[in-house]
Amino acid sequence: MNSRDDIVTAALRHLNVRPTASTADIAEAAGISRATLHRHFASRDDLLREIGLRSLEHWAGVQESTGMLAATASGDAARIRTCAEEMLRQLVVSADDYAFALVDEYLYALPEIGARTEELFELEVAFWAAALQAGVVRPGLTPRWVAHASYGVLVACREALRHGDVARRDVPDLVLSTFLHGVSA
Amino acid sequence: MNSRDDIVTAALRHLNVRPTASTADIAEAAGISRATLHRHFASRDDLLREIGLRSLEHWAGVQESTGMLAATASGDAARIRTCAEEMLRQLVVSADDYAFALVDEYLYALPEIGARTEELFELEVAFWAAALQAGVVRPGLTPRWVAHASYGVLVACREALRHGDVARRDVPDLVLSTFLHGVSA
């Protein structure tokens, strides 16, 4: 528990449940002294920055492992549809692990986090533009709106999980069907 | 600008743009002294509590003006559908005014805000249960999931607006069609 990486993991786990936890609370939950925590992170912002960067690298990893850039470039409807579904399934799983990082305003106010978020967001906008072009997404929507809508459904997923309102097993299908087809009968 | 109510309005307007603003920043943006701000609100938490309560009363007002309780009790599909659409349209408009209150974790960590949120959320869960029962919402979804999903699409709307990614005029239809029918072609 004394490595920087272990501390970030423990901090994230605690912040997922208590988003407003202080560094003292986090140290206590992680079972380390405040001195140990401060040796690695001079301030709460430093710790948030590390959590934010890790969460963004996870997002970048999902974009990569699902071949999002290649699917975007291909313009192929079937490929784009498969990629969209796989991305959402993977992000749903991590919406719980990265619950805190998904929505914390203080974290996104940190300059380098905001900039990297924009970068990854723009890649996703390009992907949804290709999806629109290929007829995977219905006309009348815009790529930027679809990108925000996919974020919104992940926030819904995170809220439903943290309140214990959905079974973890059901979440990927709920998220995917709601995002793709809505809630209307 | 010296009344408590004016200060809350100005604070909310500033926090919508700078969610991490300190009380000093807020006083400056509102064009009042820190002393005046502190005369009304002893701490940032006190100010947040007032913003949270106002935003929740707005939510309660939307539930009331759209006749949500009566629609829930009626079990009538057409009435429930109309009420759902009207609620979303009204909440979309306020998702921008109450952008900060919609997602701030620090605000929801305040005990009385959390409790009142749960109360209003439960009324909405009962409404979506009636919607499911009446066949307005498709089978396979749960009332709690639908309630979270409606929150998610409001967060999407708020993000899209604050980034300037959608025209305000287009937002109600985008939100409604995405929530009801999804993004798929």
Short mmCIF file of C-alpha atoms in Angstrom, two decimals:
data_model
loop_
_atom_site.label_atom_id
_atom_site.label_comp_id
_atom_site.label_asym_id
_atom_site.label_seq_id
_atom_site.Cartn_x
_atom_site.Cartn_y
_atom_site.Cartn_z
CA MET A 1 0.00 0.00 0.00
CA ASN A 2 3.00 2.29 0.01
CA SER A 3 3.47 2.55 -3.72
CA ARG A 4 2.12 5.59 -5.52
CA ASP A 5 -0.03 3.36 -7.70
CA ASP A 6 -1.59 1.53 -4.75
CA ILE A 7 -2.40 4.85 -3.11
CA VAL A 8 -4.14 6.13 -6.23
CA THR A 9 -6.20 2.92 -6.40
CA ALA A 10 -7.21 3.17 -2.75
CA ALA A 11 -7.97 6.89 -3.06
CA LEU A 12 -10.14 6.33 -6.11
CA ARG A 13 -12.04 3.54 -4.36
CA HIS A 14 -12.72 5.81 -1.40
CA LEU A 15 -13.64 8.88 -3.48
CA ASN A 16 -16.09 6.76 -5.51
CA VAL A 17 -18.08 6.36 -2.29
CA ARG A 18 -17.24 9.69 -0.60
CA PRO A 19 -16.52 12.18 -3.39
CA THR A 20 -15.85 15.01 -0.96
CA ALA A 21 -13.32 13.11 1.19
CA SER A 22 -10.32 15.12 2.40
CA THR A 23 -6.76 13.84 2.07
CA ALA A 24 -6.90 12.95 5.79
CA ASP A 25 -10.01 10.79 5.18
CA ILE A 26 -8.36 9.21 2.16
CA ALA A 27 -5.19 8.36 4.08
CA GLU A 28 -7.27 6.82 6.85
CA ALA A 29 -9.37 4.76 4.42
CA ALA A 30 -6.19 3.60 2.68
CA GLY A 31 -4.67 2.59 6.01
CA ILE A 32 -1.63 4.83 5.60
CA SER A 33 -0.40 7.83 7.53
CA ARG A 34 -1.02 11.34 6.28
CA ALA A 35 2.76 11.70 6.07
CA THR A 36 2.97 8.79 3.63
CA LEU A 37 0.17 10.22 1.52
CA HIS A 38 1.82 13.64 1.48
CA ARG A 39 5.18 12.15 0.55
CA HIS A 40 3.58 11.05 -2.73
CA PHE A 41 1.05 13.85 -3.23
CA ALA A 42 1.73 17.35 -1.97
CA SER A 43 -1.96 18.33 -2.14
CA ARG A 44 -5.44 16.98 -2.82
CA ASP A 45 -5.19 18.54 -6.30
CA ASP A 46 -2.02 16.54 -7.01
CA LEU A 47 -3.83 13.36 -6.07
CA LEU A 48 -6.88 14.35 -8.16
CA ARG A 49 -4.64 15.07 -11.13
CA GLU A 50 -3.15 11.56 -10.94
CA ILE A 51 -6.62 10.01 -10.65
CA GLY A 52 -7.83 12.10 -13.58
CA LEU A 53 -4.87 11.16 -15.76
CA ARG A 54 -5.33 7.48 -14.97
CA SER A 55 -9.02 7.63 -15.78
CA LEU A 56 -8.34 9.45 -19.05
CA GLU A 57 -5.69 6.89 -20.01
CA HIS A 58 -8.29 4.22 -19.37
CA TRP A 59 -10.68 6.03 -21.73
CA ALA A 60 -7.90 6.32 -24.34
CA GLY A 61 -7.26 2.59 -23.86
CA VAL A 62 -10.91 1.78 -24.62
CA GLN A 63 -10.79 3.94 -27.76
CA GLU A 64 -7.67 2.04 -28.80
CA SER A 65 -8.70 -1.52 -27.96
CA THR A 66 -12.03 -1.12 -29.77
CA GLY A 67 -10.28 0.22 -32.87
CA MET A 68 -12.22 3.47 -32.77
CA LEU A 69 -9.86 5.43 -35.03
CA ALA A 70 -9.80 2.67 -37.65
CA ALA A 71 -13.60 2.34 -37.51
CA THR A 72 -13.90 6.11 -37.94
CA ALA A 73 -11.59 6.04 -40.95
CA SER A 74 -13.33 3.03 -42.51
CA GLY A 75 -16.74 4.70 -42.73
CA ASP A 76 -18.15 1.15 -42.66
CA ALA A 77 -21.56 0.99 -40.94
CA ALA A 78 -21.25 -2.54 -39.51
CA ARG A 79 -17.78 -1.86 -38.19
CA ILE A 80 -18.82 1.44 -36.64
CA ARG A 81 -21.88 -0.14 -34.99
CA THR A 82 -19.79 -2.96 -33.48
CA CYS A 83 -17.18 -0.50 -32.25
CA ALA A 84 -19.83 1.77 -30.66
CA GLU A 85 -21.38 -1.15 -28.80
CA GLU A 86 -18.03 -2.48 -27.63
CA MET A 87 -16.91 0.98 -26.44
CA LEU A 88 -20.06 1.47 -24.40
CA ARG A 89 -19.83 -2.01 -22.89
CA GLN A 90 -16.25 -1.39 -21.81
CA LEU A 91 -16.96 2.12 -20.50
CA VAL A 92 -19.96 0.90 -18.53
CA VAL A 93 -17.74 -1.51 -16.65
CA SER A 94 -15.34 1.29 -15.80
CA ALA A 95 -18.06 3.86 -15.01
CA ASP A 96 -18.15 2.17 -11.64
CA ASP A 97 -14.37 1.96 -11.12
CA TYR A 98 -13.91 5.55 -12.23
CA ALA A 99 -17.21 6.84 -10.82
CA PHE A 100 -15.56 9.77 -9.08
CA ALA A 101 -13.41 10.77 -12.05
CA LEU A 102 -16.44 10.65 -14.35
CA VAL A 103 -18.11 13.68 -12.81
CA ASP A 104 -15.88 15.57 -10.36
CA GLU A 105 -15.84 19.25 -11.28
CA TYR A 106 -12.72 20.00 -9.25
CA LEU A 107 -10.81 17.41 -11.19
CA TYR A 108 -11.86 18.81 -14.58
CA ALA A 109 -10.94 22.28 -13.48
CA LEU A 110 -7.28 21.16 -13.41
CA PRO A 111 -5.77 22.51 -16.65
CA GLU A 112 -4.01 19.43 -18.00
CA ILE A 113 -7.01 17.21 -17.24
CA GLY A 114 -9.37 19.52 -19.07
CA ALA A 115 -7.08 19.65 -22.11
CA ARG A 116 -6.63 15.86 -22.37
CA THR A 117 -10.40 15.39 -21.93
CA GLU A 118 -11.04 17.73 -24.86
CA GLU A 119 -8.57 15.78 -26.97
CA LEU A 120 -10.24 12.41 -26.35
CA PHE A 121 -13.68 13.97 -26.67
CA GLU A 122 -12.80 15.35 -30.12
CA LEU A 123 -11.72 11.87 -31.29
CA GLU A 124 -15.09 10.58 -30.15
CA VAL A 125 -16.90 13.41 -31.94
CA ALA A 126 -15.11 12.36 -35.15
CA PHE A 127 -16.23 8.78 -34.53
CA TRP A 128 -19.90 9.85 -34.10
CA ALA A 129 -19.62 12.00 -37.22
CA ALA A 130 -18.60 8.86 -39.12
CA ALA A 131 -21.49 6.99 -37.46
CA LEU A 132 -23.91 9.67 -38.61
CA GLN A 133 -22.45 9.66 -42.10
CA ALA A 134 -22.71 5.86 -42.31
CA GLY A 135 -26.35 5.93 -41.16
CA VAL A 136 -25.66 4.19 -37.84
CA VAL A 137 -26.93 7.23 -35.94
CA ARG A 138 -30.24 8.71 -37.03
CA PRO A 139 -30.34 11.97 -38.96
CA GLY A 140 -31.29 15.08 -36.99
CA LEU A 141 -28.70 14.43 -34.31
CA THR A 142 -25.23 15.99 -34.35
CA PRO A 143 -21.95 14.20 -33.57
CA ARG A 144 -21.34 16.48 -30.58
CA TRP A 145 -24.77 15.85 -29.15
CA VAL A 146 -24.33 12.07 -29.51
CA ALA A 147 -20.96 12.26 -27.76
CA HIS A 148 -22.57 14.18 -24.86
CA ALA A 149 -25.52 11.74 -24.82
CA SER A 150 -23.13 8.79 -24.46
CA TYR A 151 -21.51 10.58 -21.51
CA GLY A 152 -24.96 11.18 -20.01
CA VAL A 153 -25.92 7.53 -20.13
CA LEU A 154 -22.64 6.62 -18.40
CA VAL A 155 -23.46 9.11 -15.64
CA ALA A 156 -26.91 7.48 -15.34
CA CYS A 157 -25.18 4.10 -15.07
CA ARG A 158 -22.81 5.37 -12.40
CA GLU A 159 -25.68 6.87 -10.37
CA ALA A 160 -27.78 3.71 -10.66
CA LEU A 161 -24.84 1.58 -9.49
CA ARG A 162 -23.84 3.79 -6.57
CA HIS A 163 -27.43 3.83 -5.29
CA GLY A 164 -27.68 0.06 -5.71
CA ASP A 165 -30.62 0.52 -8.11
CA VAL A 166 -29.48 -1.86 -10.85
CA ALA A 167 -27.74 -5.22 -10.88
CA ARG A 168 -24.21 -4.96 -12.19
CA ARG A 169 -24.95 -7.87 -14.54
CA ASP A 170 -27.84 -5.95 -16.16
CA VAL A 171 -26.00 -2.69 -16.65
CA PRO A 172 -24.31 -3.15 -20.05
CA ASP A 173 -27.58 -4.15 -21.75
CA LEU A 174 -29.58 -1.41 -20.00
CA VAL A 175 -27.09 1.26 -21.01
CA LEU A 176 -26.72 0.05 -24.56
CA SER A 177 -30.44 -0.39 -25.21
CA THR A 178 -31.29 2.96 -23.59
CA PHE A 179 -28.62 4.82 -25.54
CA LEU A 180 -29.45 3.18 -28.87
CA HIS A 181 -33.24 2.83 -28.63
CA GLY A 182 -34.44 5.04 -25.77
CA VAL A 183 -36.92 4.19 -23.03
CA SER A 184 -40.16 4.55 -24.99
CA ALA A 185 -42.34 1.47 -25.64
CA MET B 1 -27.73 42.92 -5.24
CA ASN B 2 -27.72 43.02 -1.47
CA SER B 3 -30.69 40.75 -0.86
CA ARG B 4 -30.08 37.12 0.01
CA ASP B 5 -32.07 36.05 -3.02
CA ASP B 6 -30.09 38.22 -5.45
CA ILE B 7 -26.85 36.85 -4.04
CA VAL B 8 -28.00 33.27 -4.55
CA THR B 9 -28.95 34.08 -8.15
CA ALA B 10 -25.58 35.70 -8.85
CA ALA B 11 -23.70 32.89 -7.11
CA LEU B 12 -25.51 30.24 -9.12
CA ARG B 13 -24.82 32.09 -12.35
CA HIS B 14 -21.11 32.23 -11.54
CA LEU B 15 -20.87 28.63 -10.30
CA ASN B 16 -22.58 27.41 -13.50
CA VAL B 17 -19.52 28.67 -15.37
CA ARG B 18 -16.85 28.15 -12.66
CA PRO B 19 -18.08 25.25 -10.50
CA THR B 20 -15.01 25.38 -8.26
CA ALA B 21 -15.25 29.12 -7.50
CA SER B 22 -14.45 30.15 -3.93
CA THR B 23 -16.68 32.49 -1.91
CA ALA B 24 -14.17 35.28 -2.65
CA ASP B 25 -14.54 34.65 -6.41
CA ILE B 26 -18.31 34.56 -6.07
CA ALA B 27 -18.43 37.83 -4.14
CA GLU B 28 -16.25 39.47 -6.79
CA ALA B 29 -18.39 38.14 -9.67
CA ALA B 30 -21.53 39.33 -7.87
CA GLY B 31 -19.99 42.76 -7.37
CA ILE B 32 -20.36 42.66 -3.61
CA SER B 33 -17.82 42.66 -0.80
CA ARG B 34 -16.81 39.45 0.93
CA ALA B 35 -18.23 40.97 4.11
CA THR B 36 -21.67 41.33 2.52
CA LEU B 37 -21.55 37.75 1.26
CA HIS B 38 -20.51 36.46 4.67
CA ARG B 39 -23.24 38.45 6.40
CA HIS B 40 -25.75 36.29 4.49
CA PHE B 41 -23.80 33.05 4.27
CA ALA B 42 -21.32 32.06 6.95
CA SER B 43 -19.56 29.55 4.71
CA ARG B 44 -19.44 28.19 1.16
CA ASP B 45 -21.47 25.21 2.39
CA ASP B 46 -24.23 27.54 3.62
CA LEU B 47 -24.39 29.14 0.21
CA LEU B 48 -24.37 25.74 -1.51
CA ARG B 49 -27.19 24.57 0.74
CA GLU B 50 -29.34 27.52 -0.30
CA ILE B 51 -28.57 26.93 -3.98
CA GLY B 52 -29.35 23.24 -3.56
CA LEU B 53 -32.66 23.92 -1.81
CA ARG B 54 -33.70 26.40 -4.47
CA SER B 55 -32.83 23.99 -7.25
CA LEU B 56 -34.75 21.18 -5.53
CA GLU B 57 -37.79 23.43 -5.04
CA HIS B 58 -37.61 24.15 -8.75
CA TRP B 59 -37.65 20.40 -9.44
CA ALA B 60 -40.61 19.97 -7.05
CA GLY B 61 -42.34 22.85 -8.87
CA VAL B 62 -41.93 21.05 -12.21
CA GLN B 63 -43.35 17.85 -10.73
CA GLU B 64 -46.30 19.89 -9.46
CA SER B 65 -47.01 22.06 -12.50
CA THR B 66 -46.96 19.03 -14.82
CA GLY B 67 -49.38 17.14 -12.56
CA MET B 68 -46.95 14.28 -12.06
CA LEU B 69 -48.65 12.86 -8.95
CA ALA B 70 -52.08 12.92 -10.58
CA ALA B 71 -50.68 11.33 -13.76
CA THR B 72 -49.02 8.63 -11.64
CA ALA B 73 -52.30 7.94 -9.82
CA SER B 74 -54.36 7.93 -13.04
CA GLY B 75 -52.41 5.09 -14.67
CA ASP B 76 -53.56 6.56 -17.99
CA ALA B 77 -51.00 6.05 -20.77
CA ALA B 78 -51.76 9.22 -22.76
CA ARG B 79 -51.71 11.37 -19.64
CA ILE B 80 -48.47 9.82 -18.42
CA ARG B 81 -46.82 10.30 -21.81
CA THR B 82 -47.83 13.96 -21.97
CA CYS B 83 -46.63 14.54 -18.43
CA ALA B 84 -43.26 12.86 -19.10
CA GLU B 85 -42.68 15.01 -22.16
CA GLU B 86 -43.69 18.20 -20.39
CA MET B 87 -41.47 17.41 -17.38
CA LEU B 88 -38.44 16.83 -19.58
CA ARG B 89 -39.07 19.99 -21.59
CA GLN B 90 -39.28 22.06 -18.43
CA LEU B 91 -36.26 20.42 -16.82
CA VAL B 92 -34.17 20.89 -19.94
CA VAL B 93 -34.74 24.62 -19.75
CA SER B 94 -33.61 24.65 -16.13
CA ALA B 95 -30.69 22.23 -16.66
CA ASP B 96 -28.86 25.32 -17.87
CA ASP B 97 -29.99 27.66 -15.04
CA TYR B 98 -29.24 25.03 -12.42
CA ALA B 99 -26.26 23.48 -14.22
CA PHE B 100 -24.06 23.62 -11.15
CA ALA B 101 -26.70 22.23 -8.78
CA LEU B 102 -27.40 19.36 -11.18
CA VAL B 103 -24.07 17.67 -10.62
CA ASP B 104 -22.07 19.17 -7.75
CA GLU B 105 -20.98 16.38 -5.40
CA TYR B 106 -20.18 18.75 -2.56
CA LEU B 107 -23.71 20.06 -2.64
CA TYR B 108 -25.27 16.58 -2.52
CA ALA B 109 -23.03 15.62 0.36
CA LEU B 110 -24.92 18.17 2.52
CA PRO B 111 -27.34 16.08 4.59
CA GLU B 112 -30.61 17.95 4.06
CA ILE B 113 -29.99 18.29 0.32
CA GLY B 114 -29.37 14.57 -0.04
CA ALA B 115 -32.57 13.73 1.89
CA ARG B 116 -34.80 16.08 -0.14
CA THR B 117 -33.26 14.77 -3.38
CA GLU B 118 -34.13 11.20 -2.37
CA GLU B 119 -37.70 12.29 -1.61
CA LEU B 120 -38.25 13.89 -5.04
CA PHE B 121 -36.42 11.03 -6.75
CA GLU B 122 -38.77 8.49 -5.14
CA LEU B 123 -41.82 10.39 -6.45
CA GLU B 124 -40.29 10.22 -9.90
CA VAL B 125 -39.60 6.49 -9.51
CA ALA B 126 -43.31 6.00 -8.72
CA PHE B 127 -44.16 7.98 -11.86
CA TRP B 128 -41.92 5.81 -14.05
CA ALA B 129 -43.38 2.68 -12.43
CA ALA B 130 -46.82 3.90 -13.58
CA ALA B 131 -45.35 4.64 -17.03
CA LEU B 132 -43.98 1.09 -17.22
CA GLN B 133 -47.29 -0.36 -16.02
CA ALA B 134 -49.23 1.69 -18.59
CA GLY B 135 -46.93 0.56 -21.41
CA VAL B 136 -45.46 4.03 -22.02
CA VAL B 137 -41.98 2.76 -21.15
CA ARG B 138 -40.85 -0.46 -22.77
CA PRO B 139 -40.70 -3.69 -20.78
CA GLY B 140 -37.26 -4.82 -19.62
CA LEU B 141 -36.46 -1.46 -18.06
CA THR B 142 -37.04 -0.71 -14.37
CA PRO B 143 -38.57 2.49 -12.95
CA ARG B 144 -35.33 3.26 -11.09
CA TRP B 145 -33.23 2.84 -14.20
CA VAL B 146 -35.56 5.12 -16.19
CA ALA B 147 -35.36 7.77 -13.47
CA HIS B 148 -31.53 7.63 -13.58
CA ALA B 149 -31.59 7.66 -17.39
CA SER B 150 -33.68 10.85 -17.38
CA TYR B 151 -31.11 12.42 -15.06
CA GLY B 152 -28.33 11.28 -17.41
CA VAL B 153 -29.86 12.95 -20.43
CA LEU B 154 -30.21 16.20 -18.46
CA VAL B 155 -26.51 16.01 -17.60
CA ALA B 156 -25.79 15.48 -21.31
CA CYS B 157 -27.89 18.54 -22.08
CA ARG B 158 -26.07 20.61 -19.48
CA GLU B 159 -22.66 19.55 -20.82
CA ALA B 160 -23.67 20.23 -24.41
CA LEU B 161 -24.92 23.70 -23.47
CA ARG B 162 -21.93 24.71 -21.37
CA HIS B 163 -19.55 23.68 -24.16
CA GLY B 164 -21.63 25.56 -26.71
CA ASP B 165 -22.17 22.34 -28.67
CA VAL B 166 -25.92 22.65 -29.22
CA ALA B 167 -28.28 25.51 -29.96
CA ARG B 168 -30.53 26.28 -27.02
CA ARG B 169 -33.50 26.19 -29.37
CA ASP B 170 -32.73 22.60 -30.40
CA VAL B 171 -32.18 21.24 -26.92
CA PRO B 172 -35.71 20.23 -25.84
CA ASP B 173 -36.29 18.15 -28.97
CA LEU B 174 -32.81 16.60 -28.87
CA VAL B 175 -33.21 15.60 -25.24
CA LEU B 176 -36.73 14.28 -25.65
CA SER B 177 -36.05 12.30 -28.81
CA THR B 178 -32.80 10.87 -27.42
CA PHE B 179 -34.42 9.86 -24.14
CA LEU B 180 -37.51 8.35 -25.76
CA HIS B 181 -36.04 6.84 -28.93
CA GLY B 182 -32.27 6.68 -28.54
CA VAL B 183 -29.62 7.69 -31.06
CA SER B 184 -29.72 4.65 -33.33
CA ALA B 185 -30.94 5.01 -36.94
#
